[in-house]
Coordinates of N, CA and C in Angstrom, one line a residue:
M1 N 12.0 -12.1 10.5 CA 12.0 -10.7 10.1 C 12.5 -9.9 11.2
A2 N 12.6 -8.6 10.9 CA 13.0 -7.7 12.0 C 11.9 -7.8 12.9
A3 N 12.2 -7.5 14.1 CA 11.1 -7.6 15.1 C 10.0 -6.6 14.7
P4 N 8.8 -7.1 14.6 CA 7.7 -6.2 14.2 C 7.5 -5.1 15.1
A5 N 6.9 -4.0 14.7 CA 6.6 -3.0 15.6 C 5.4 -3.4 16.3
P6 N 5.2 -3.0 17.5 CA 4.0 -3.4 18.3 C 2.8 -2.9 17.6
D7 N 1.7 -3.3 18.0 CA 0.4 -3.2 17.3 C 0.5 -1.9 16.6
P8 N 1.8 -2.2 15.9 CA 3.1 -2.7 15.7 C 4.0 -2.5 16.9
Q9 N 5.1 -3.3 17.0 CA 6.0 -3.2 18.2 C 7.5 -3.2 17.8
P10 N 8.4 -3.2 18.8 CA 9.8 -3.2 18.4 C 10.2 -4.6 18.2
G11 N 10.8 -4.9 17.1 CA 11.2 -6.3 17.0 C 12.2 -6.4 16.0
P12 N 12.5 -7.7 15.7 CA 13.5 -8.0 14.8 C 13.3 -7.4 13.4
G13 N 14.4 -7.2 12.7 CA 14.3 -6.5 11.4 C 14.0 -7.6 10.4
T14 N 12.9 -7.4 9.7 CA 12.5 -8.3 8.7 C 12.8 -7.8 7.3
G15 N 13.4 -8.6 6.5 CA 13.7 -8.2 5.1 C 13.1 -9.3 4.3
P16 N 13.6 -9.3 3.0 CA 13.1 -10.4 2.2 C 13.4 -11.7 3.0
V17 N 12.5 -12.4 3.4 CA 12.7 -13.6 4.2 C 12.5 -14.8 3.4
R18 N 13.4 -15.8 3.7 CA 13.2 -17.1 3.0 C 11.8 -17.7 3.3
D19 N 11.3 -18.4 2.4 CA 9.9 -19.0 2.5 C 9.9 -19.8 3.8
T20 N 11.0 -20.4 4.3 CA 10.9 -21.2 5.4 C 11.0 -20.4 6.7
S21 N 11.2 -19.1 6.7 CA 11.3 -18.3 7.9 C 10.2 -17.3 7.9
P22 N 9.7 -17.0 9.1 CA 8.6 -16.0 9.1 C 9.1 -14.6 8.8
G23 N 8.2 -13.8 8.1 CA 8.5 -12.5 7.7 C 8.0 -11.5 8.8
T24 N 8.6 -11.5 9.9 CA 8.1 -10.7 11.0 C 9.2 -9.9 11.7
A25 N 8.9 -8.7 12.1 CA 9.8 -8.0 12.9 C 9.0 -7.3 14.0
P26 N 9.3 -7.6 15.2 CA 8.4 -7.1 16.3 C 7.9 -5.7 16.3
D27 N 8.6 -4.7 15.8 CA 8.1 -3.4 15.9 C 7.0 -3.1 15.0
A28 N 6.5 -4.0 14.2 CA 5.4 -3.7 13.3 C 4.0 -3.8 14.0
D29 N 3.9 -4.6 15.0 CA 2.6 -4.6 15.7 C 2.8 -5.5 16.9
A30 N 3.6 -5.1 17.9 CA 3.9 -6.0 19.0 C 3.0 -6.0 20.1
R31 N 3.3 -6.9 21.0 CA 2.4 -7.1 22.2 C 2.4 -5.9 23.2
P32 N 1.5 -5.8 24.1 CA 1.5 -4.8 25.0 C 2.8 -4.8 25.8
G33 N 3.2 -3.5 26.1 CA 4.5 -3.4 26.9 C 5.7 -3.2 26.0
T34 N 5.5 -3.2 24.6 CA 6.5 -3.0 23.7 C 6.6 -1.5 23.3
D35 N 7.6 -1.2 22.5 CA 7.8 0.2 22.1 C 6.5 0.8 21.4
A36 N 5.8 0.0 20.6 CA 4.7 0.6 19.9 C 3.6 1.0 20.9
D37 N 3.6 0.4 22.0 CA 2.5 0.8 23.0 C 3.0 1.8 24.0
A38 N 3.8 2.8 23.4 CA 4.4 3.8 24.3 C 3.4 4.9 24.6
P39 N 3.7 5.7 25.6 CA 2.8 6.8 25.9 C 2.5 7.7 24.7
P40 N 1.5 8.5 24.8 CA 1.1 9.4 23.7 C 2.3 10.3 23.3
G41 N 2.4 10.7 22.1 CA 3.4 11.6 21.7 C 3.0 13.0 21.7
P42 N 3.6 13.9 21.0 CA 3.3 15.4 21.1 C 2.0 15.7 20.5
G43 N 1.4 14.9 19.6 CA 0.2 15.2 19.0 C -0.1 14.2 17.9
P44 N -1.3 14.3 17.3 CA -1.7 13.4 16.2 C -0.8 13.4 15.1
L45 N -0.6 12.3 14.4 CA 0.3 12.1 13.3 C -0.5 11.8 12.0
T46 N -0.1 12.3 10.9 CA -0.7 11.9 9.6 C 0.2 10.9 8.9
V47 N -0.3 9.7 8.7 CA 0.5 8.7 8.1 C 0.5 8.9 6.6
P48 N 1.6 9.1 5.9 CA 1.6 9.4 4.5 C 1.6 8.2 3.7
S49 N 1.3 8.3 2.4 CA 1.5 7.2 1.4 C 2.8 7.4 0.7
M50 N 3.6 6.4 0.6 CA 5.0 6.5 0.0 C 5.2 5.4 -1.0
S51 N 5.9 5.7 -2.0 CA 6.4 4.6 -3.0 C 7.6 3.9 -2.4
A52 N 7.6 2.6 -2.4 CA 8.7 1.8 -2.0 C 9.3 1.2 -3.2
G53 N 9.7 2.0 -4.2 CA 10.2 1.4 -5.4 C 9.1 1.3 -6.4
P54 N 9.3 0.7 -7.6 CA 8.3 0.5 -8.6 C 7.2 -0.5 -8.3
E55 N 7.4 -1.4 -7.3 CA 6.5 -2.5 -7.1 C 5.7 -2.4 -5.9
F56 N 6.0 -1.6 -4.9 CA 5.3 -1.6 -3.6 C 5.0 -0.2 -3.2
V57 N 3.9 0.0 -2.4 CA 3.5 1.2 -1.8 C 3.3 1.0 -0.3
L58 N 3.6 2.0 0.5 CA 3.3 2.0 1.9 C 2.2 3.1 2.1
R59 N 1.2 2.7 2.8 CA 0.0 3.6 3.0 C -0.6 3.3 4.4
P60 N -1.5 4.2 4.8 CA -2.2 4.0 6.1 C -3.1 2.7 6.0
W61 N -3.4 2.2 7.1 CA -4.2 1.0 7.2 C -5.7 1.4 6.8
E62 N -6.4 0.4 6.2 CA -7.8 0.6 5.8 C -8.6 -0.7 6.2
M63 N -9.9 -0.5 6.4 CA -10.7 -1.7 6.7 C -10.7 -2.7 5.6
S64 N -10.3 -2.3 4.4 CA -10.2 -3.3 3.3 C -9.1 -4.2 3.5
D65 N -8.2 -4.0 4.5 CA -7.0 -4.9 4.7 C -7.3 -6.1 5.5
L66 N -8.6 -6.4 5.8 CA -8.9 -7.6 6.6 C -8.3 -8.9 6.1
P67 N -8.3 -9.1 4.7 CA -7.8 -10.3 4.2 C -6.3 -10.5 4.6
L68 N -5.5 -9.4 4.7 CA -4.1 -9.5 5.1 C -4.1 -10.0 6.5
I69 N -4.9 -9.5 7.4 CA -4.9 -9.9 8.8 C -5.3 -11.4 8.9
R70 N -6.2 -11.8 8.1 CA -6.6 -13.2 8.1 C -5.4 -14.1 7.8
E71 N -4.7 -13.7 6.7 CA -3.5 -14.5 6.4 C -2.4 -14.5 7.5
A72 N -2.2 -13.3 8.1 CA -1.2 -13.2 9.1 C -1.6 -14.0 10.3
A73 N -2.9 -14.1 10.6 CA -3.3 -14.9 11.8 C -3.0 -16.3 11.6
Q74 N -2.9 -16.8 10.4 CA -2.6 -18.2 10.2 C -1.1 -18.5 10.2
D75 N -0.3 -17.5 10.3 CA 1.2 -17.7 10.4 C 1.6 -18.2 11.8
P76 N 2.5 -19.1 11.9 CA 2.8 -19.7 13.2 C 3.6 -18.7 14.1
Y77 N 4.2 -17.6 13.5 CA 5.0 -16.7 14.3 C 4.4 -15.3 14.5
I78 N 3.8 -14.8 13.5 CA 3.3 -13.4 13.6 C 2.4 -13.1 14.8
P79 N 1.4 -13.9 15.1 CA 0.6 -13.6 16.3 C 1.4 -13.7 17.6
L80 N 2.5 -14.4 17.6 CA 3.3 -14.5 18.8 C 4.0 -13.2 19.2
I81 N 4.4 -12.4 18.2 CA 5.1 -11.2 18.5 C 4.4 -9.9 18.2
T82 N 3.1 -10.0 17.7 CA 2.3 -8.9 17.4 C 0.9 -9.1 18.1
T83 N 0.1 -8.1 17.9 CA -1.3 -8.3 18.3 C -2.3 -8.7 17.2
V84 N -1.7 -9.2 16.1 CA -2.5 -9.9 15.1 C -3.2 -11.1 15.9
P85 N -4.5 -11.2 15.7 CA -5.3 -12.2 16.5 C -4.8 -13.6 16.0
S86 N -4.6 -14.5 16.9 CA -4.2 -15.9 16.6 C -5.4 -16.7 16.0
R87 N -6.6 -16.3 16.5 CA -7.9 -16.8 15.9 C -8.6 -15.7 15.2
Y88 N -8.7 -15.8 13.9 CA -9.2 -14.7 13.1 C -10.8 -14.6 13.3
S89 N -11.2 -13.4 13.4 CA -12.6 -13.0 13.2 C -12.7 -11.6 12.7
D90 N -13.7 -11.3 12.0 CA -13.8 -9.9 11.4 C -13.7 -8.9 12.5
K91 N -14.4 -9.2 13.6 CA -14.4 -8.2 14.7 C -13.0 -8.0 15.2
A92 N -12.2 -9.1 15.5 CA -10.8 -8.9 16.0 C -10.0 -8.2 14.9
A93 N -10.2 -8.5 13.7 CA -9.4 -7.8 12.6 C -9.7 -6.3 12.5
E94 N -11.0 -6.0 12.7 CA -11.3 -4.6 12.6 C -10.7 -3.8 13.8
E95 N -10.7 -4.5 15.0 CA -10.1 -3.9 16.2 C -8.6 -3.7 15.9
F96 N -8.0 -4.6 15.3 CA -6.6 -4.5 14.9 C -6.3 -3.2 14.1
V97 N -7.1 -3.0 13.1 CA -7.0 -1.8 12.2 C -7.2 -0.6 13.0
R98 N -8.2 -0.6 13.9 CA -8.5 0.6 14.7 C -7.3 1.0 15.6
R99 N -6.6 -0.1 16.1 CA -5.4 0.2 16.9 C -4.4 0.9 16.1
Q100 N -4.2 0.6 14.9 CA -3.2 1.3 14.0 C -3.6 2.7 13.9
W101 N -4.9 3.0 13.7 CA -5.3 4.4 13.6 C -5.1 5.1 14.9
D102 N -5.3 4.4 16.0 CA -5.2 5.1 17.3 C -3.8 5.4 17.6
R103 N -2.8 4.6 17.2 CA -1.4 4.8 17.4 C -1.0 6.1 16.8
A104 N -1.4 6.3 15.5 CA -1.1 7.6 14.9 C -1.8 8.8 15.6
A105 N -3.0 8.6 15.9 CA -3.8 9.6 16.6 C -3.2 10.1 17.9
R106 N -2.5 9.1 18.6 CA -1.9 9.4 19.9 C -0.5 9.9 19.7
G107 N 0.0 9.9 18.5 CA 1.4 10.3 18.3 C 2.5 9.3 18.6
A108 N 2.0 8.0 18.8 CA 3.0 7.0 19.1 C 3.9 6.5 18.0
G109 N 3.4 6.7 16.7 CA 4.2 6.3 15.6 C 3.4 6.3 14.3
Y110 N 4.1 5.8 13.3 CA 3.5 5.7 12.0 C 3.3 4.3 11.5
P111 N 2.1 3.7 11.6 CA 1.9 2.3 11.1 C 1.5 2.3 9.6
F112 N 2.2 1.5 8.9 CA 1.9 1.4 7.4 C 1.5 0.0 7.0
A113 N 0.6 -0.1 6.1 CA 0.4 -1.4 5.4 C 1.3 -1.4 4.2
I114 N 1.9 -2.5 3.8 CA 2.7 -2.7 2.7 C 1.9 -3.3 1.6
V115 N 1.8 -2.6 0.4 CA 0.9 -3.0 -0.6 C 1.6 -3.2 -2.0
R116 N 1.3 -4.3 -2.6 CA 1.9 -4.6 -3.9 C 1.2 -3.8 -5.0
S117 N 2.0 -3.0 -5.8 CA 1.4 -2.1 -6.7 C 0.5 -2.7 -7.8
R118 N 1.0 -3.8 -8.4 CA 0.4 -4.4 -9.6 C -1.1 -4.9 -9.3
D119 N -1.4 -5.4 -8.1 CA -2.7 -5.8 -7.9 C -3.3 -5.2 -6.6
R120 N -2.6 -4.2 -6.0 CA -3.1 -3.5 -4.8 C -3.3 -4.4 -3.7
R121 N -2.6 -5.5 -3.6 CA -2.8 -6.5 -2.5 C -1.9 -6.2 -1.4
P122 N -2.4 -6.0 -0.2 CA -1.5 -5.8 1.0 C -0.8 -7.1 1.4
V123 N 0.5 -7.0 1.7 CA 1.3 -8.2 1.9 C 2.0 -8.2 3.3
G124 N 1.9 -7.0 4.0 CA 2.7 -6.9 5.2 C 2.4 -5.6 5.9
A125 N 3.2 -5.4 7.0 CA 3.1 -4.2 7.7 C 4.5 -3.7 8.2
I126 N 4.6 -2.4 8.3 CA 5.9 -1.8 8.9 C 5.5 -0.6 9.7
G127 N 6.2 -0.3 10.8 CA 5.9 0.8 11.6 C 7.1 1.5 12.1
L128 N 7.0 2.8 12.2 CA 8.1 3.6 12.8 C 7.5 4.1 14.1
W129 N 8.2 3.7 15.3 CA 7.7 4.0 16.6 C 8.5 5.0 17.3
L130 N 7.9 6.0 17.9 CA 8.5 7.2 18.4 C 8.6 7.4 19.9
H131 N 8.3 6.3 20.7 CA 8.2 6.5 22.1 C 9.5 7.0 22.7
D132 N 10.7 6.7 22.1 CA 11.9 7.2 22.6 C 12.5 8.4 21.9
L133 N 11.7 9.1 21.1 CA 12.1 10.2 20.3 C 12.7 11.3 21.2
P134 N 12.1 11.6 22.4 CA 12.8 12.6 23.2 C 14.2 12.3 23.5
E135 N 14.6 11.1 23.5 CA 16.0 10.7 23.7 C 16.8 10.6 22.4
G136 N 16.2 10.9 21.3 CA 16.9 10.9 20.0 C 16.9 9.6 19.3
R137 N 15.9 8.7 19.6 CA 15.9 7.5 18.9 C 14.5 7.0 18.6
A138 N 14.4 6.2 17.6 CA 13.1 5.6 17.2 C 13.3 4.2 16.7
S139 N 12.3 3.3 16.7 CA 12.5 1.9 16.3 C 11.6 1.6 15.2
I140 N 12.0 0.6 14.4 CA 11.2 0.2 13.2 C 10.9 -1.3 13.4
G141 N 9.7 -1.7 13.1 CA 9.4 -3.1 13.1 C 8.5 -3.5 11.9
Y142 N 8.4 -4.7 11.5 CA 7.6 -5.1 10.4 C 7.3 -6.6 10.4
W143 N 6.3 -7.0 9.6 CA 6.0 -8.4 9.4 C 5.5 -8.6 7.9
M144 N 5.7 -9.8 7.4 CA 5.4 -10.1 6.0 C 4.6 -11.4 6.0
V145 N 3.5 -11.5 5.3 CA 2.8 -12.8 5.2 C 3.5 -13.6 4.1
A146 N 3.3 -14.9 4.1 CA 4.0 -15.9 3.3 C 3.8 -15.5 1.8
S147 N 2.7 -15.0 1.4 CA 2.5 -14.7 -0.1 C 3.3 -13.5 -0.5
G148 N 3.9 -12.7 0.5 CA 4.7 -11.5 0.1 C 6.2 -11.7 0.2
R149 N 6.6 -12.9 0.7 CA 8.0 -13.1 0.9 C 8.7 -13.5 -0.4
G150 N 10.0 -13.3 -0.4 CA 10.9 -13.7 -1.5 C 10.7 -12.7 -2.7
Q151 N 10.2 -11.5 -2.5 CA 10.0 -10.6 -3.6 C 10.7 -9.3 -3.4
G152 N 11.5 -9.2 -2.4 CA 12.2 -8.0 -2.1 C 11.4 -6.9 -1.4
V153 N 10.2 -7.4 -0.9 CA 9.3 -6.4 -0.3 C 9.8 -5.8 1.0
T154 N 10.4 -6.7 1.9 CA 10.8 -6.2 3.2 C 12.0 -5.2 3.0
R155 N 12.9 -5.5 2.1 CA 14.1 -4.6 1.9 C 13.6 -3.3 1.4
A156 N 12.7 -3.3 0.4 CA 12.2 -2.0 -0.1 C 11.4 -1.2 0.9
A157 N 10.6 -1.9 1.7 CA 9.9 -1.1 2.8 C 10.8 -0.6 3.8
L158 N 11.8 -1.4 4.3 CA 12.7 -0.9 5.3 C 13.5 0.2 4.8
R159 N 14.0 0.1 3.6 CA 14.8 1.2 3.0 C 14.0 2.5 2.9
T160 N 12.8 2.4 2.5 CA 11.9 3.6 2.4 C 11.7 4.3 3.7
V161 N 11.2 3.5 4.7 CA 10.9 4.1 6.0 C 12.2 4.6 6.6
T162 N 13.3 3.9 6.5 CA 14.5 4.4 7.1 C 15.0 5.7 6.5
G163 N 15.0 5.8 5.2 CA 15.4 7.0 4.5 C 14.5 8.2 4.9
W164 N 13.2 7.9 4.9 CA 12.2 9.0 5.3 C 12.4 9.5 6.7
A165 N 12.6 8.5 7.6 CA 12.8 8.9 9.0 C 14.1 9.7 9.2
L166 N 15.1 9.4 8.5 CA 16.4 10.1 8.7 C 16.4 11.4 8.0
R167 N 15.9 11.5 6.7 CA 16.0 12.7 5.9 C 14.8 13.7 6.2
D168 N 13.6 13.1 6.2 CA 12.4 14.0 6.3 C 12.1 14.4 7.8
L169 N 12.2 13.4 8.7 CA 11.9 13.6 10.1 C 13.1 13.9 10.9
G170 N 14.3 13.7 10.4 CA 15.5 14.1 11.2 C 15.7 13.3 12.4
V171 N 15.3 12.0 12.4 CA 15.5 11.1 13.6 C 17.0 10.9 13.8
P172 N 17.6 11.1 14.9 CA 19.1 10.9 15.1 C 19.5 9.5 15.0
R173 N 18.7 8.6 15.6 CA 19.1 7.1 15.6 C 17.8 6.3 15.4
L174 N 18.0 5.2 14.6 CA 17.0 4.2 14.3 C 17.5 2.9 14.8
Q175 N 16.6 2.0 15.3 CA 17.1 0.7 15.8 C 16.1 -0.4 15.4
L176 N 16.6 -1.6 15.2 CA 15.8 -2.8 15.0 C 16.2 -3.8 16.0
F177 N 15.3 -4.7 16.3 CA 15.6 -5.9 17.2 C 15.2 -7.2 16.4
I178 N 16.2 -8.0 16.3 CA 16.0 -9.2 15.5 C 16.5 -10.5 16.2
E179 N 15.6 -11.5 16.2 CA 16.0 -12.7 16.9 C 17.3 -13.3 16.2
P180 N 18.2 -13.8 17.0 CA 19.5 -14.3 16.4 C 19.4 -15.3 15.3
W181 N 18.3 -16.2 15.3 CA 18.2 -17.2 14.3 C 17.7 -16.6 12.9
N182 N 17.2 -15.4 13.0 CA 16.6 -14.8 11.8 C 17.7 -14.1 10.9
T183 N 18.5 -15.0 10.3 CA 19.6 -14.5 9.5 C 19.2 -13.7 8.2
A184 N 18.0 -14.1 7.7 CA 17.5 -13.4 6.5 C 17.2 -11.9 6.8
S185 N 16.6 -11.7 8.0 CA 16.3 -10.3 8.4 C 17.5 -9.5 8.7
A186 N 18.5 -10.2 9.3 CA 19.7 -9.6 9.7 C 20.5 -9.1 8.4
R187 N 20.5 -9.9 7.4 CA 21.1 -9.5 6.1 C 20.4 -8.3 5.5
I188 N 19.1 -8.3 5.6 CA 18.4 -7.1 5.0 C 18.8 -5.9 5.8
A189 N 18.8 -6.0 7.1 CA 19.1 -4.8 7.9 C 20.5 -4.2 7.5
V190 N 21.5 -5.1 7.4 CA 22.8 -4.7 7.1 C 22.9 -4.1 5.7
D191 N 22.1 -4.7 4.7 CA 22.1 -4.2 3.4 C 21.6 -2.8 3.3
V192 N 20.6 -2.5 4.2 CA 20.0 -1.1 4.2 C 20.9 -0.1 4.9
G193 N 21.9 -0.6 5.7 CA 22.8 0.3 6.4 C 22.9 0.1 7.9
Y194 N 22.1 -0.7 8.5 CA 22.1 -0.9 9.9 C 23.4 -1.7 10.3
R195 N 23.9 -1.5 11.5 CA 25.1 -2.2 12.0 C 24.7 -3.0 13.3
H196 N 25.2 -4.2 13.3 CA 24.9 -5.1 14.4 C 25.7 -4.5 15.6
E197 N 25.0 -4.3 16.8 CA 25.6 -3.6 17.9 C 25.7 -4.5 19.1
G198 N 25.0 -5.7 19.2 CA 25.1 -6.5 20.3 C 23.9 -7.4 20.5
L199 N 23.9 -8.2 21.6 CA 22.9 -9.1 21.9 C 22.2 -8.7 23.2
L200 N 20.9 -8.6 23.3 CA 20.1 -8.3 24.5 C 19.5 -9.6 25.0
R201 N 20.0 -10.1 26.1 CA 19.5 -11.3 26.7 C 18.1 -11.2 27.3
G202 N 17.2 -12.1 26.9 CA 15.9 -12.1 27.4 C 15.1 -10.8 27.2
W203 N 15.3 -10.2 26.0 CA 14.8 -8.9 25.8 C 13.3 -8.8 25.6
Q204 N 12.7 -9.9 24.9 CA 11.3 -9.7 24.5 C 10.6 -11.0 24.8
Q205 N 9.3 -10.8 25.2 CA 8.4 -12.0 25.3 C 7.9 -12.4 24.0
V206 N 8.1 -13.7 23.6 CA 7.6 -14.2 22.4 C 6.9 -15.5 22.7
G207 N 5.6 -15.4 22.6 CA 4.8 -16.6 23.0 C 4.8 -16.7 24.5
D208 N 5.3 -17.9 25.0 CA 5.3 -18.1 26.5 C 6.8 -18.1 27.0
E209 N 7.7 -17.5 26.3 CA 9.1 -17.4 26.8 C 9.8 -16.1 26.4
R210 N 10.8 -15.8 27.2 CA 11.6 -14.6 27.0 C 12.7 -15.0 26.0
R211 N 12.9 -14.2 25.0 CA 13.9 -14.5 24.0 C 14.9 -13.4 23.8
D212 N 16.1 -13.8 23.4 CA 17.2 -12.8 23.1 C 16.9 -12.1 21.8
M213 N 17.4 -10.9 21.7 CA 17.3 -10.1 20.5 C 18.6 -9.5 20.2
A214 N 19.0 -9.6 18.9 CA 20.2 -8.8 18.5 C 19.7 -7.4 18.1
V215 N 20.5 -6.4 18.5 CA 20.1 -5.0 18.2 C 20.9 -4.5 17.0
Y216 N 20.3 -3.8 16.1 CA 20.9 -3.2 14.9 C 20.6 -1.7 15.0
G217 N 21.6 -0.9 14.8 CA 21.4 0.5 14.8 C 21.9 1.3 13.6
L218 N 21.3 2.4 13.4 CA 21.7 3.3 12.2 C 21.6 4.7 12.7
L219 N 22.7 5.5 12.6 CA 22.7 6.9 13.0 C 22.6 7.8 11.8
N220 N 21.9 8.9 12.0 CA 21.8 9.9 11.0 C 23.1 10.3 10.4
S221 N 24.1 10.3 11.3 CA 25.5 10.7 10.9 C 26.2 9.7 10.0
Y222 N 25.6 8.5 9.8 CA 26.3 7.5 8.9 C 26.3 8.0 7.5
G223 N 25.4 8.9 7.1 CA 25.3 9.3 5.7 C 24.0 8.8 5.1
P224 N 23.8 9.1 3.8 CA 22.5 8.8 3.1 C 22.3 7.3 3.0
V225 N 21.0 6.9 3.0 CA 20.6 5.5 2.8 C 20.2 5.4 1.3
D226 N 20.6 4.3 0.7 CA 20.2 4.0 -0.7 C 18.7 4.1 -0.9
G227 N 18.3 4.5 -2.0 CA 16.8 4.6 -2.3 C 16.2 5.9 -1.8
Q228 N 15.1 6.2 -2.3 CA 14.4 7.5 -2.0 C 13.0 7.2 -1.5
A229 N 12.5 7.9 -0.5 CA 11.1 7.8 -0.1 C 10.4 8.9 -0.7
V230 N 9.4 8.6 -1.6 CA 8.7 9.6 -2.3 C 7.3 9.7 -1.9
T231 N 6.9 10.8 -1.3 CA 5.5 11.0 -0.8 C 4.6 11.1 -2.0
T232 N 3.5 10.3 -2.0 CA 2.6 10.3 -3.2 C 1.3 10.9 -2.9
H233 N 1.1 11.3 -1.7 CA -0.2 12.0 -1.3 C -1.3 11.0 -1.7

């Protein structure tokens, strides 16, 4: 996936990911030292609820989302690039949720849980991180658990947050960081309108090693993104 945003963090762009590949993008909840762990922003942020098409909703994190964190903790990749606990406990999961609330409270960004509309089941996370906004850019990251993959969830969530950030927030530039092997996430990023801009050598710590990241960018001047972000209050 696209790099998840750090607790959420900057990371690869995750889209509908094949069942054989992890649905994670570093900017959704990354390790300390990543974009999501940026200094406080200008003030507290209110995370809205938004429709991501007819089948999915993006909303603020809730304590009822602990089953999602339990599933994510069992994934071989997600805990490596995010602060999802590799060994699940209710206490660790609750701390994870509180970190998402704290990021918004500090103005660091907008962390969303991705929820399937038909059964209200959370299946992933996506975040918009603003630590570089004074320089005119922001990053997006996300991750998806196995039960949510292959349903178009990542594409819908990325398109929604991208369109909202460009149209409603007026962000000049958005960027994603994706591991080169993650071709599924790369295709999703390109489908939404991002352009491959290059390879960053040893860009991010993943587990116990430094890994390369491909960077994908989208400028507000490129024009409208397909799909609409509809605030549902």
